[in-house]
Amino acid sequence: MPAATHVPEGPALRPWLRLACAILPVAATAMIGSLSTQAEIDGWYAGLNKPWFNPPNWVFPVAWTLLYAMIAVSLWRLLGARPVTGPSREGWRLALGAFLVQLALNAAWTPVFFSAHAIGLGLVVVAALLVMVLWTIRLTWRFDRAAAWLLVPYAAWVAFATILNAAVLRLN
């Protein structure tokens, strides 16, 4: 009789590596957003016509700080839920891939909208971001429901941002 294969239990990544893998891409996304926005808030963005429901400027960094923290915790949890073997491993990889794609779209939106002043293309990017966040929630649900729930406020904010972007496009 062949010897049994030992399958390790628990996360496949060491805790410090998992933490770094969760924080670094989210922090890079936040940094890109901050650098792309700062010079434009008092200039180009201030000159745009905005809808009545546009929040005051101070709301955005507060909201994004909270959301980025939740996104990083969600990614940390998803990385910890990594199946070692079996058919669910491919599902986990798909969930992780969707997570990274939505993060890349998040990082792309701010330079497109603020730096390039491309309001229409910004709407395309933020709409794609919303679809990817929703899909990421759906895929993540199988592996860690808390990780999925942590993304729900993010999805709500991105839905609001999509409506706001569309309104700014219409008014300008």
N, CA, C and O atoms as a DFTB+ gen file, in Angstrom:
688 C
 N C O
     1  1       0.852      -1.173       0.000
     2  2       0.000       0.000       0.000
     3  2       0.897       1.236       0.000
     4  3       1.818       1.319       0.813
     5  1       0.645       2.220      -0.914
     6  2       1.493       3.400      -0.982
     7  2       1.290       4.288       0.253
     8  3       0.230       4.302       0.879
     9  1       2.347       5.017       0.564
    10  2       2.290       5.932       1.712
    11  2       1.325       7.079       1.407
    12  3       1.226       7.535       0.268
    13  1       0.631       7.526       2.421
    14  2      -0.314       8.641       2.261
    15  2       0.461       9.933       2.026
    16  3       1.508      10.167       2.629
    17  1      -0.067      10.753       1.148
    18  2       0.550      12.047       0.870
    19  2       0.058      13.044       1.915
    20  3      -1.141      13.158       2.168
    21  1       0.990      13.751       2.506
    22  2       0.621      14.751       3.506
    23  2       0.270      16.063       2.804
    24  3       1.078      16.608       2.052
    25  1      -0.924      16.559       3.052
    26  2      -1.353      17.844       2.511
    27  2      -1.365      18.829       3.681
    28  3      -2.132      18.658       4.628
    29  1      -0.510      19.869       3.618
    30  2      -0.472      20.813       4.717
    31  2      -1.805      21.553       4.855
    32  3      -2.475      21.852       3.866
    33  1      -2.168      21.838       6.102
    34  2      -3.387      22.591       6.351
    35  2      -3.036      24.048       6.595
    36  3      -1.897      24.376       6.930
    37  1      -4.022      24.916       6.426
    38  2      -3.808      26.333       6.675
    39  2      -3.335      27.045       5.427
    40  3      -3.216      26.440       4.362
    41  1      -3.066      28.330       5.562
    42  2      -2.673      29.124       4.399
    43  2      -1.356      28.660       3.802
    44  3      -0.465      28.188       4.507
    45  1      -1.253      28.802       2.494
    46  2      -0.059      28.369       1.780
    47  2       1.079      29.388       1.897
    48  3       2.225      29.057       1.593
    49  1       0.789      30.603       2.324
    50  2       1.813      31.641       2.452
    51  2       2.128      31.893       3.917
    52  3       1.249      31.805       4.774
    53  1       3.372      32.203       4.197
    54  2       3.751      32.576       5.556
    55  2       3.007      33.858       5.933
    56  3       2.716      34.674       5.058
    57  1       2.694      34.050       7.217
    58  2       1.892      35.217       7.627
    59  2       2.475      36.563       7.187
    60  3       1.723      37.419       6.723
    61  1       3.772      36.775       7.315
    62  2       4.362      38.069       6.949
    63  2       4.320      38.278       5.437
    64  3       4.139      39.402       4.967
    65  1       4.487      37.194       4.675
    66  2       4.429      37.296       3.220
    67  2       2.988      37.566       2.765
    68  3       2.753      38.358       1.852
    69  1       2.058      36.914       3.400
    70  2       0.647      37.130       3.082
    71  2       0.256      38.573       3.389
    72  3      -0.467      39.196       2.611
    73  1       0.720      39.102       4.496
    74  2       0.437      40.493       4.858
    75  2       1.026      41.456       3.834
    76  3       0.358      42.397       3.406
    77  1       2.267      41.221       3.444
    78  2       2.908      42.074       2.434
    79  2       2.187      41.978       1.092
    80  3       1.994      42.987       0.414
    81  1       1.789      40.767       0.711
    82  2       1.079      40.581      -0.561
    83  2      -0.303      41.229      -0.548
    84  3      -0.851      41.540      -1.606
    85  1      -0.860      41.429       0.619
    86  2      -2.161      42.095       0.723
    87  2      -2.010      43.609       0.772
    88  3      -2.796      44.331       0.159
    89  1      -1.021      44.088       1.486
    90  2      -0.889      45.534       1.695
    91  2      -0.233      46.237       0.509
    92  3      -0.703      47.296       0.093
    93  1       0.829      45.678      -0.038
    94  2       1.599      46.390      -1.060
    95  2       0.807      46.761      -2.317
    96  3       0.893      47.911      -2.748
    97  1       0.043      45.853      -2.926
    98  2      -0.695      46.274      -4.130
    99  2      -1.795      47.290      -3.820
   100  3      -2.076      48.169      -4.635
   101  1      -2.408      47.174      -2.657
   102  2      -3.448      48.131      -2.277
   103  2      -2.819      49.491      -1.986
   104  3      -3.359      50.524      -2.382
   105  1      -1.684      49.495      -1.299
   106  2      -0.986      50.760      -1.018
   107  2      -0.504      51.415      -2.314
   108  3      -0.569      52.636      -2.451
   109  1      -0.027      50.618      -3.256
   110  2       0.412      51.168      -4.545
   111  2      -0.775      51.786      -5.288
   112  3      -0.644      52.852      -5.889
   113  1      -1.919      51.128      -5.247
   114  2      -3.123      51.663      -5.876
   115  2      -3.524      52.985      -5.228
   116  3      -3.862      53.944      -5.922
   117  1      -3.486      53.034      -3.907
   118  2      -3.820      54.265      -3.189
   119  2      -2.843      55.384      -3.535
   120  3      -3.245      56.537      -3.696
   121  1      -1.573      55.048      -3.647
   122  2      -0.550      56.044      -3.972
   123  2      -0.773      56.613      -5.381
   124  3      -0.680      57.822      -5.589
   125  1      -1.063      55.747      -6.326
   126  2      -1.343      56.197      -7.691
   127  2      -2.536      57.148      -7.690
   128  3      -2.513      58.192      -8.342
   129  1      -3.568      56.776      -6.957
   130  2      -4.747      57.628      -6.867
   131  2      -4.439      58.973      -6.264
   132  3      -4.882      60.001      -6.775
   133  1      -3.691      58.981      -5.192
   134  2      -3.348      60.230      -4.517
   135  2      -2.496      61.130      -5.405
   136  3      -2.762      62.326      -5.521
   137  1      -1.485      60.560      -6.023
   138  2      -0.601      61.351      -6.886
   139  2      -1.328      61.902      -8.109
   140  3      -1.017      62.997      -8.579
   141  1      -2.286      61.151      -8.620
   142  2      -3.022      61.583      -9.809
   143  2      -4.075      62.636      -9.493
   144  3      -4.488      63.387     -10.377
   145  1      -4.504      62.696      -8.257
   146  2      -5.602      63.575      -7.871
   147  2      -5.145      64.917      -7.331
   148  3      -5.733      65.949      -7.655
   149  1      -4.106      64.917      -6.515
   150  2      -3.726      66.105      -5.740
   151  2      -3.623      67.381      -6.562
   152  3      -4.171      68.409      -6.163
   153  1      -2.953      67.344      -7.671
   154  2      -2.735      68.559      -8.462
   155  2      -3.993      68.999      -9.198
   156  3      -4.069      70.141      -9.652
   157  1      -4.970      68.125      -9.324
   158  2      -6.148      68.419     -10.144
   159  2      -7.361      68.904      -9.350
   160  3      -8.268      69.502      -9.928
   161  1      -7.396      68.661      -8.050
   162  2      -8.573      68.997      -7.239
   163  2      -8.874      70.499      -7.283
   164  3     -10.012      70.896      -7.534
   165  1      -7.875      71.318      -7.044
   166  2      -8.087      72.768      -7.018
   167  2      -8.013      73.401      -8.403
   168  3      -8.319      74.583      -8.559
   169  1      -7.616      72.642      -9.392
   170  2      -7.496      73.178     -10.747
   171  2      -8.608      72.669     -11.639
   172  3      -9.740      73.151     -11.580
   173  1      -8.281      71.705     -12.453
   174  2      -9.202      71.179     -13.462
   175  2     -10.525      70.714     -12.850
   176  3     -11.594      71.091     -13.330
   177  1     -10.459      69.904     -11.802
   178  2     -11.675      69.341     -11.205
   179  2     -12.565      70.435     -10.623
   180  3     -13.790      70.349     -10.712
   181  1     -11.962      71.459     -10.031
   182  2     -12.750      72.560      -9.452
   183  2     -13.549      73.291     -10.529
   184  3     -14.619      73.828     -10.244
   185  1     -13.048      73.319     -11.750
   186  2     -13.720      74.016     -12.834
   187  2     -14.827      73.227     -13.515
   188  3     -15.540      73.767     -14.360
   189  1     -14.979      71.964     -13.162
   190  2     -16.023      71.143     -13.786
   191  2     -17.395      71.446     -13.187
   192  3     -17.510      71.804     -12.015
   193  1     -18.416      71.298     -13.997
   194  2     -19.783      71.311     -13.482
   195  2     -20.040      69.961     -12.839
   196  3     -19.757      68.918     -13.428
   197  1     -20.581      69.987     -11.620
   198  2     -20.824      68.745     -10.886
   199  2     -22.283      68.669     -10.474
   200  3     -22.931      69.701     -10.296
   201  1     -22.811      67.457     -10.321
   202  2     -24.215      67.314      -9.927
   203  2     -24.419      67.715      -8.465
   204  3     -23.464      67.844      -7.699
   205  1     -25.667      67.905      -8.105
   206  2     -26.021      68.319      -6.749
   207  2     -25.577      67.313      -5.693
   208  3     -25.367      67.688      -4.539
   209  1     -25.431      66.049      -6.062
   210  2     -25.077      65.009      -5.087
   211  2     -23.563      64.778      -4.971
   212  3     -23.129      63.830      -4.317
   213  1     -22.776      65.627      -5.595
   214  2     -21.316      65.510      -5.489
   215  2     -20.901      65.826      -4.047
   216  3     -21.198      66.910      -3.545
   217  1     -20.221      64.893      -3.379
   218  2     -19.821      65.153      -1.992
   219  2     -18.734      66.230      -1.914
   220  3     -18.066      66.509      -2.909
   221  1     -18.557      66.832      -0.739
   222  2     -17.435      67.759      -0.573
   223  2     -16.112      67.015      -0.772
   224  3     -16.038      65.806      -0.552
   225  1     -15.084      67.729      -1.183
   226  2     -13.798      67.096      -1.508
   227  2     -13.204      66.307      -0.350
   228  3     -12.529      65.305      -0.587
   229  1     -13.430      66.719       0.890
   230  2     -12.816      66.033       2.033
   231  2     -13.365      64.618       2.214
   232  3     -12.719      63.789       2.854
   233  1     -14.548      64.328       1.662
   234  2     -15.162      63.008       1.833
   235  2     -14.360      61.927       1.101
   236  3     -14.251      60.800       1.582
   237  1     -13.810      62.269      -0.043
   238  2     -13.143      61.257      -0.873
   239  2     -11.932      60.621      -0.195
   240  3     -11.859      59.392      -0.163
   241  1     -10.964      61.391       0.357
   242  2      -9.835      60.717       1.004
   243  2     -10.235      59.927       2.253
   244  3      -9.629      58.899       2.556
   245  1     -11.238      60.394       2.967
   246  2     -11.708      59.654       4.147
   247  2     -12.318      58.324       3.698
   248  3     -11.981      57.266       4.229
   249  1     -13.220      58.393       2.715
   250  2     -13.864      57.172       2.221
   251  2     -12.844      56.198       1.662
   252  3     -12.887      55.005       1.965
   253  1     -11.920      56.704       0.842
   254  2     -10.944      55.802       0.224
   255  2      -9.982      55.206       1.238
   256  3      -9.560      54.061       1.075
   257  1      -9.626      55.941       2.267
   258  2      -8.750      55.372       3.305
   259  2      -9.422      54.169       3.958
   260  3      -8.804      53.118       4.129
   261  1     -10.684      54.332       4.319
   262  2     -11.432      53.218       4.921
   263  2     -11.598      52.058       3.942
   264  3     -11.417      50.895       4.301
   265  1     -11.942      52.392       2.706
   266  2     -12.147      51.345       1.704
   267  2     -10.860      50.593       1.394
   268  3     -10.873      49.368       1.278
   269  1      -9.753      51.309       1.260
   270  2      -8.487      50.626       0.975
   271  2      -8.080      49.712       2.124
   272  3      -7.531      48.635       1.893
   273  1      -8.342      50.127       3.352
   274  2      -8.053      49.249       4.499
   275  2      -8.894      47.975       4.401
   276  3      -8.385      46.877       4.624
   277  1     -10.168      48.116       4.071
   278  2     -11.051      46.952       3.940
   279  2     -10.638      46.067       2.767
   280  3     -10.704      44.841       2.860
   281  1     -10.215      46.681       1.668
   282  2      -9.755      45.921       0.504
   283  2      -8.515      45.104       0.867
   284  3      -8.408      43.937       0.492
   285  1      -7.583      45.713       1.595
   286  2      -6.357      45.000       1.991
   287  2      -6.683      43.840       2.926
   288  3      -6.117      42.757       2.779
   289  1      -7.580      44.045       3.877
   290  2      -7.967      42.952       4.781
   291  2      -8.661      41.843       3.993
   292  3      -8.431      40.660       4.246
   293  1      -9.502      42.222       3.045
   294  2     -10.166      41.225       2.212
   295  2      -9.149      40.388       1.433
   296  3      -9.254      39.163       1.379
   297  1      -8.171      41.058       0.835
   298  2      -7.142      40.336       0.093
   299  2      -6.329      39.448       1.026
   300  3      -5.996      38.317       0.672
   301  1      -6.009      39.948       2.209
   302  2      -5.269      39.155       3.203
   303  2      -6.037      37.886       3.554
   304  3      -5.457      36.804       3.649
   305  1      -7.341      38.026       3.745
   306  2      -8.168      36.860       4.075
   307  2      -8.247      35.890       2.894
   308  3      -8.161      34.676       3.075
   309  1      -8.412      36.433       1.685
   310  2      -8.474      35.562       0.508
   311  2      -7.171      34.799       0.333
   312  3      -7.191      33.609       0.017
   313  1      -6.054      35.456       0.531
   314  2      -4.761      34.770       0.423
   315  2      -4.634      33.678       1.478
   316  3      -4.003      32.651       1.225
   317  1      -5.212      33.876       2.637
   318  2      -5.185      32.871       3.699
   319  2      -6.127      31.716       3.455
   320  3      -5.982      30.657       4.065
   321  1      -7.088      31.904       2.575
   322  2      -8.067      30.857       2.278
   323  2      -7.627      29.983       1.118
   324  3      -8.419      29.195       0.602
   325  1      -6.401      30.107       0.711
   326  2      -5.886      29.415      -0.471
   327  2      -5.925      27.896      -0.312
   328  3      -5.270      27.351       0.577
   329  1      -6.691      27.206      -1.171
   330  2      -6.674      25.747      -1.135
   331  2      -5.356      25.219      -1.697
   332  3      -4.830      25.747      -2.677
   333  1      -4.842      24.195      -1.079
   334  2      -3.558      23.635      -1.497
   335  2      -3.720      22.727      -2.707
   336  3      -2.894      22.757      -3.619
   337  1      -4.774      21.922      -2.726
   338  2      -4.989      20.993      -3.838
   339  2      -6.471      20.940      -4.180
   340  3      -7.306      21.536      -3.499
   341  1      -6.774      20.225      -5.232
   342  2      -8.166      19.962      -5.577
   343  2      -8.717      20.945      -6.583
   344  3      -8.056      21.913      -6.960
   345  1      -9.951      20.679      -7.017
   346  2     -10.572      21.517      -8.038
   347  2     -10.835      22.945      -7.555
   348  3     -10.904      23.865      -8.370
   349  1     -10.980      23.141      -6.257
   350  2     -11.253      24.494      -5.773
   351  2     -10.032      25.397      -5.894
   352  3     -10.155      26.618      -5.793
   353  1      -8.858      24.813      -6.111
   354  2      -7.652      25.633      -6.268
   355  2      -7.773      26.529      -7.501
   356  3      -7.373      27.692      -7.463
   357  1      -8.324      25.992      -8.591
   358  2      -8.506      26.809      -9.800
   359  2      -9.525      27.916      -9.553
   360  3      -9.358      29.032     -10.046
   361  1     -10.577      27.618      -8.796
   362  2     -11.555      28.644      -8.437
   363  2     -10.932      29.738      -7.597
   364  3     -11.256      30.914      -7.759
   365  1     -10.034      29.350      -6.694
   366  2      -9.336      30.324      -5.864
   367  2      -8.437      31.205      -6.730
   368  3      -8.377      32.418      -6.534
   369  1      -7.752      30.601      -7.671
   370  2      -6.901      31.386      -8.580
   371  2      -7.733      32.371      -9.401
   372  3      -7.303      33.498      -9.643
   373  1      -8.907      31.950      -9.822
   374  2      -9.795      32.842     -10.558
   375  2     -10.243      34.005      -9.662
   376  3     -10.280      35.152     -10.107
   377  1     -10.578      33.711      -8.420
   378  2     -10.972      34.763      -7.474
   379  2      -9.819      35.740      -7.252
   380  3     -10.027      36.954      -7.235
   381  1      -8.621      35.220      -7.084
   382  2      -7.450      36.079      -6.890
   383  2      -7.179      36.903      -8.147
   384  3      -6.856      38.088      -8.058
   385  1      -7.311      36.280      -9.309
   386  2      -7.116      37.016     -10.562
   387  2      -8.122      38.140     -10.711
   388  3      -7.759      39.248     -11.108
   389  1      -9.385      37.871     -10.399
   390  2     -10.415      38.913     -10.464
   391  2     -10.097      40.026      -9.478
   392  3     -10.274      41.205      -9.785
   393  1      -9.628      39.652      -8.298
   394  2      -9.264      40.647      -7.288
   395  2      -8.176      41.568      -7.830
   396  3      -8.262      42.787      -7.683
   397  1      -7.167      40.997      -8.445
   398  2      -6.052      41.795      -8.957
   399  2      -6.467      42.647     -10.163
   400  3      -5.972      43.762     -10.328
   401  1      -7.361      42.138     -10.996
   402  2      -7.848      42.921     -12.138
   403  2      -8.644      44.123     -11.643
   404  3      -8.463      45.234     -12.143
   405  1      -9.526      43.911     -10.663
   406  2     -10.296      45.054     -10.164
   407  2      -9.378      46.069      -9.499
   408  3      -9.632      47.271      -9.577
   409  1      -8.324      45.612      -8.852
   410  2      -7.364      46.540      -8.239
   411  2      -6.624      47.334      -9.320
   412  3      -6.368      48.525      -9.147
   413  1      -6.285      46.685     -10.420
   414  2      -5.626      47.383     -11.540
   415  2      -6.568      48.415     -12.165
   416  3      -6.137      49.514     -12.515
   417  1      -7.840      48.071     -12.305
   418  2      -8.810      49.031     -12.830
   419  2      -8.977      50.210     -11.869
   420  3      -9.119      51.354     -12.298
   421  1      -8.958      49.921     -10.579
   422  2      -9.021      50.977      -9.576
   423  2      -7.834      51.926      -9.756
   424  3      -7.998      53.146      -9.757
   425  1      -6.647      51.356      -9.908
   426  2      -5.439      52.172     -10.085
   427  2      -5.481      52.951     -11.394
   428  3      -4.910      54.039     -11.477
   429  1      -6.142      52.421     -12.412
   430  2      -6.191      53.086     -13.718
   431  2      -7.184      54.240     -13.757
   432  3      -6.962      55.218     -14.470
   433  1      -8.275      54.143     -13.004
   434  2      -9.330      55.147     -13.134
   435  2      -8.844      56.555     -12.803
   436  3      -9.116      57.486     -13.560
   437  1      -8.142      56.729     -11.710
   438  2      -7.758      58.077     -11.282
   439  2      -6.860      58.778     -12.294
   440  3      -7.135      59.932     -12.620
   441  1      -5.806      58.153     -12.810
   442  2      -5.020      58.836     -13.841
   443  2      -5.823      59.121     -15.115
   444  3      -5.619      60.148     -15.762
   445  1      -6.729      58.218     -15.470
   446  2      -7.546      58.444     -16.670
   447  2      -8.452      59.652     -16.452
   448  3      -8.493      60.558     -17.284
   449  1      -9.166      59.666     -15.352
   450  2     -10.126      60.742     -15.096
   451  2      -9.421      62.050     -14.748
   452  3      -9.676      63.073     -15.383
   453  1      -8.541      62.034     -13.753
   454  2      -7.947      63.272     -13.250
   455  2      -6.742      63.744     -14.062
   456  3      -6.690      64.912     -14.447
   457  1      -5.784      62.876     -14.329
   458  2      -4.570      63.319     -15.021
   459  2      -4.801      63.543     -16.510
   460  3      -4.340      64.537     -17.070
   461  1      -5.513      62.620     -17.149
   462  2      -5.759      62.735     -18.594
   463  2      -7.001      63.572     -18.902
   464  3      -7.232      63.935     -20.055
   465  1      -7.795      63.877     -17.888
   466  2      -9.028      64.650     -18.064
   467  2      -9.978      63.954     -19.037
   468  3     -10.737      64.614     -19.747
   469  1      -9.938      62.643     -19.069
   470  2     -10.750      61.845     -19.994
   471  2     -11.983      61.339     -19.251
   472  3     -12.013      60.200     -18.785
   473  1     -12.987      62.184     -19.147
   474  2     -14.180      61.859     -18.362
   475  2     -14.929      60.669     -18.960
   476  3     -15.382      59.795     -18.222
   477  1     -15.065      60.626     -20.291
   478  2     -15.758      59.521     -20.948
   479  2     -15.038      58.198     -20.776
   480  3     -15.656      57.187     -20.442
   481  1     -13.741      58.201     -21.001
   482  2     -12.963      56.978     -20.794
   483  2     -12.958      56.598     -19.320
   484  3     -12.955      55.414     -18.983
   485  1     -12.958      57.592     -18.442
   486  2     -13.056      57.319     -17.009
   487  2     -14.329      56.570     -16.680
   488  3     -14.327      55.671     -15.839
   489  1     -15.423      56.939     -17.342
   490  2     -16.689      56.242     -17.119
   491  2     -16.596      54.782     -17.552
   492  3     -17.120      53.898     -16.874
   493  1     -15.939      54.528     -18.662
   494  2     -15.752      53.146     -19.127
   495  2     -14.941      52.355     -18.098
   496  3     -15.284      51.219     -17.771
   497  1     -13.866      52.959     -17.593
   498  2     -12.998      52.270     -16.624
   499  2     -13.748      52.014     -15.318
   500  3     -13.675      50.914     -14.771
   501  1     -14.471      53.023     -14.810
   502  2     -15.149      52.834     -13.524
   503  2     -16.310      51.847     -13.657
   504  3     -16.600      51.119     -12.708
   505  1     -16.976      51.806     -14.808
   506  2     -18.033      50.813     -15.019
   507  2     -17.437      49.403     -15.053
   508  3     -18.003      48.471     -14.482
   509  1     -16.303      49.256     -15.719
   510  2     -15.616      47.956     -15.729
   511  2     -15.161      47.588     -14.323
   512  3     -15.232      46.425     -13.928
   513  1     -14.697      48.573     -13.574
   514  2     -14.294      48.341     -12.183
   515  2     -15.474      47.818     -11.373
   516  3     -15.325      46.864     -10.609
   517  1     -16.630      48.423     -11.529
   518  2     -17.810      47.971     -10.786
   519  2     -18.137      46.517     -11.110
   520  3     -18.399      45.718     -10.211
   521  1     -18.121      46.180     -12.388
   522  2     -18.392      44.791     -12.786
   523  2     -17.378      43.845     -12.145
   524  3     -17.746      42.787     -11.635
   525  1     -16.109      44.227     -12.173
   526  2     -15.065      43.360     -11.614
   527  2     -15.164      43.243     -10.097
   528  3     -14.919      42.168      -9.550
   529  1     -15.514      44.316      -9.411
   530  2     -15.672      44.233      -7.950
   531  2     -16.816      43.283      -7.608
   532  3     -16.689      42.445      -6.715
   533  1     -17.928      43.416      -8.320
   534  2     -19.060      42.520      -8.066
   535  2     -18.698      41.064      -8.357
   536  3     -19.079      40.164      -7.609
   537  1     -17.967      40.838      -9.436
   538  2     -17.552      39.477      -9.767
   539  2     -16.561      38.950      -8.729
   540  3     -16.604      37.776      -8.362
   541  1     -15.673      39.819      -8.262
   542  2     -14.715      39.418      -7.228
   543  2     -15.448      39.004      -5.958
   544  3     -15.082      38.012      -5.327
   545  1     -16.472      39.749      -5.580
   546  2     -17.272      39.382      -4.405
   547  2     -17.875      37.997      -4.600
   548  3     -17.815      37.150      -3.708
   549  1     -18.453      37.780      -5.767
   550  2     -19.083      36.480      -6.048
   551  2     -18.078      35.332      -5.976
   552  3     -18.360      34.289      -5.386
   553  1     -16.911      35.528      -6.578
   554  2     -15.895      34.468      -6.594
   555  2     -15.270      34.249      -5.219
   556  3     -14.965      33.117      -4.846
   557  1     -15.082      35.317      -4.477
   558  2     -14.443      35.234      -3.163
   559  2     -15.356      34.565      -2.143
   560  3     -14.880      33.931      -1.203
   561  1     -16.654      34.704      -2.325
   562  2     -17.647      34.165      -1.400
   563  2     -17.405      32.680      -1.101
   564  3     -17.591      32.240       0.033
   565  1     -16.997      31.917      -2.099
   566  2     -16.760      30.468      -1.931
   567  2     -15.641      30.164      -0.955
   568  3     -15.635      29.110      -0.320
   569  1     -14.689      31.085      -0.832
   570  2     -13.481      30.786      -0.068
   571  2     -13.440      31.484       1.280
   572  3     -12.886      30.952       2.242
   573  1     -14.024      32.676       1.355
   574  2     -14.016      33.409       2.623
   575  2     -15.125      34.458       2.564
   576  3     -14.990      35.491       1.909
   577  1     -16.209      34.174       3.255
   578  2     -17.363      35.074       3.195
   579  2     -17.068      36.434       3.814
   580  3     -17.584      37.450       3.348
   581  1     -16.249      36.465       4.853
   582  2     -15.891      37.758       5.451
   583  2     -15.106      38.602       4.445
   584  3     -15.306      39.813       4.358
   585  1     -14.219      37.963       3.690
   586  2     -13.458      38.682       2.657
   587  2     -14.402      39.257       1.614
   588  3     -14.207      40.381       1.151
   589  1     -15.417      38.501       1.246
   590  2     -16.398      38.983       0.278
   591  2     -17.198      40.146       0.856
   592  3     -17.392      41.155       0.178
   593  1     -17.663      40.023       2.091
   594  2     -18.445      41.092       2.725
   595  2     -17.636      42.372       2.865
   596  3     -18.187      43.468       2.766
   597  1     -16.347      42.245       3.092
   598  2     -15.498      43.438       3.211
   599  2     -15.473      44.254       1.925
   600  3     -15.165      45.446       1.959
   601  1     -15.787      43.640       0.806
   602  2     -15.794      44.334      -0.480
   603  2     -17.142      44.975      -0.820
   604  3     -17.235      45.730      -1.788
   605  1     -18.168      44.690      -0.053
   606  2     -19.498      45.230      -0.353
   607  2     -19.548      46.760      -0.248
   608  3     -20.111      47.394      -1.140
   609  1     -18.985      47.386       0.802
   610  2     -18.983      48.855       0.817
   611  2     -18.201      49.455      -0.351
   612  3     -18.564      50.507      -0.878
   613  1     -17.142      48.788      -0.742
   614  2     -16.347      49.189      -1.903
   615  2     -17.210      49.157      -3.161
   616  3     -17.185      50.093      -3.959
   617  1     -17.973      48.078      -3.336
   618  2     -18.865      47.980      -4.498
   619  2     -19.894      49.104      -4.483
   620  3     -20.198      49.687      -5.523
   621  1     -20.425      49.406      -3.310
   622  2     -21.405      50.490      -3.202
   623  2     -20.774      51.830      -3.569
   624  3     -21.382      52.638      -4.271
   625  1     -19.546      52.063      -3.088
   626  2     -18.861      53.323      -3.394
   627  2     -18.534      53.419      -4.883
   628  3     -18.685      54.483      -5.483
   629  1     -18.093      52.329      -5.474
   630  2     -17.780      52.329      -6.903
   631  2     -19.059      52.515      -7.731
   632  3     -19.023      53.158      -8.780
   633  1     -20.174      51.965      -7.276
   634  2     -21.449      52.203      -7.961
   635  2     -21.794      53.696      -7.909
   636  3     -22.217      54.279      -8.908
   637  1     -21.608      54.303      -6.738
   638  2     -21.831      55.743      -6.606
   639  2     -20.872      56.518      -7.508
   640  3     -21.278      57.470      -8.173
   641  1     -19.604      56.113      -7.533
   642  2     -18.606      56.790      -8.370
   643  2     -18.961      56.675      -9.849
   644  3     -18.714      57.601     -10.622
   645  1     -19.533      55.554     -10.241
   646  2     -19.945      55.367     -11.629
   647  2     -21.062      56.348     -11.985
   648  3     -21.036      56.971     -13.046
   649  1     -22.030      56.479     -11.101
   650  2     -23.137      57.424     -11.318
   651  2     -22.603      58.856     -11.334
   652  3     -22.998      59.663     -12.175
   653  1     -21.705      59.162     -10.402
   654  2     -21.124      60.504     -10.335
   655  2     -20.318      60.814     -11.595
   656  3     -20.438      61.906     -12.149
   657  1     -19.503      59.872     -12.051
   658  2     -18.719      60.049     -13.274
   659  2     -19.638      60.289     -14.470
   660  3     -19.363      61.151     -15.304
   661  1     -20.729      59.526     -14.554
   662  2     -21.682      59.697     -15.658
   663  2     -22.329      61.082     -15.601
   664  3     -22.523      61.725     -16.633
   665  1     -22.660      61.534     -14.398
   666  2     -23.277      62.859     -14.257
   667  2     -22.294      63.973     -14.634
   668  3     -22.678      64.949     -15.278
   669  1     -21.039      63.825     -14.236
   670  2     -20.021      64.828     -14.587
   671  2     -19.823      64.844     -16.104
   672  3     -19.665      65.910     -16.699
   673  1     -19.831      63.678     -16.721
   674  2     -19.711      63.618     -18.186
   675  2     -20.882      64.337     -18.843
   676  3     -20.688      65.114     -19.777
   677  1     -22.083      64.085     -18.365
   678  2     -23.274      64.702     -18.941
   679  2     -23.253      66.229     -18.779
   680  3     -23.676      66.959     -19.676
   681  1     -22.764      66.699     -17.642
   682  2     -22.766      68.141     -17.360
   683  2     -21.618      68.894     -18.028
   684  3     -21.626      70.124     -18.076
   685  1     -20.639      68.165     -18.537
   686  2     -19.473      68.824     -19.122
   687  2     -19.297      68.411     -20.567
   688  3     -18.364      68.865     -21.230
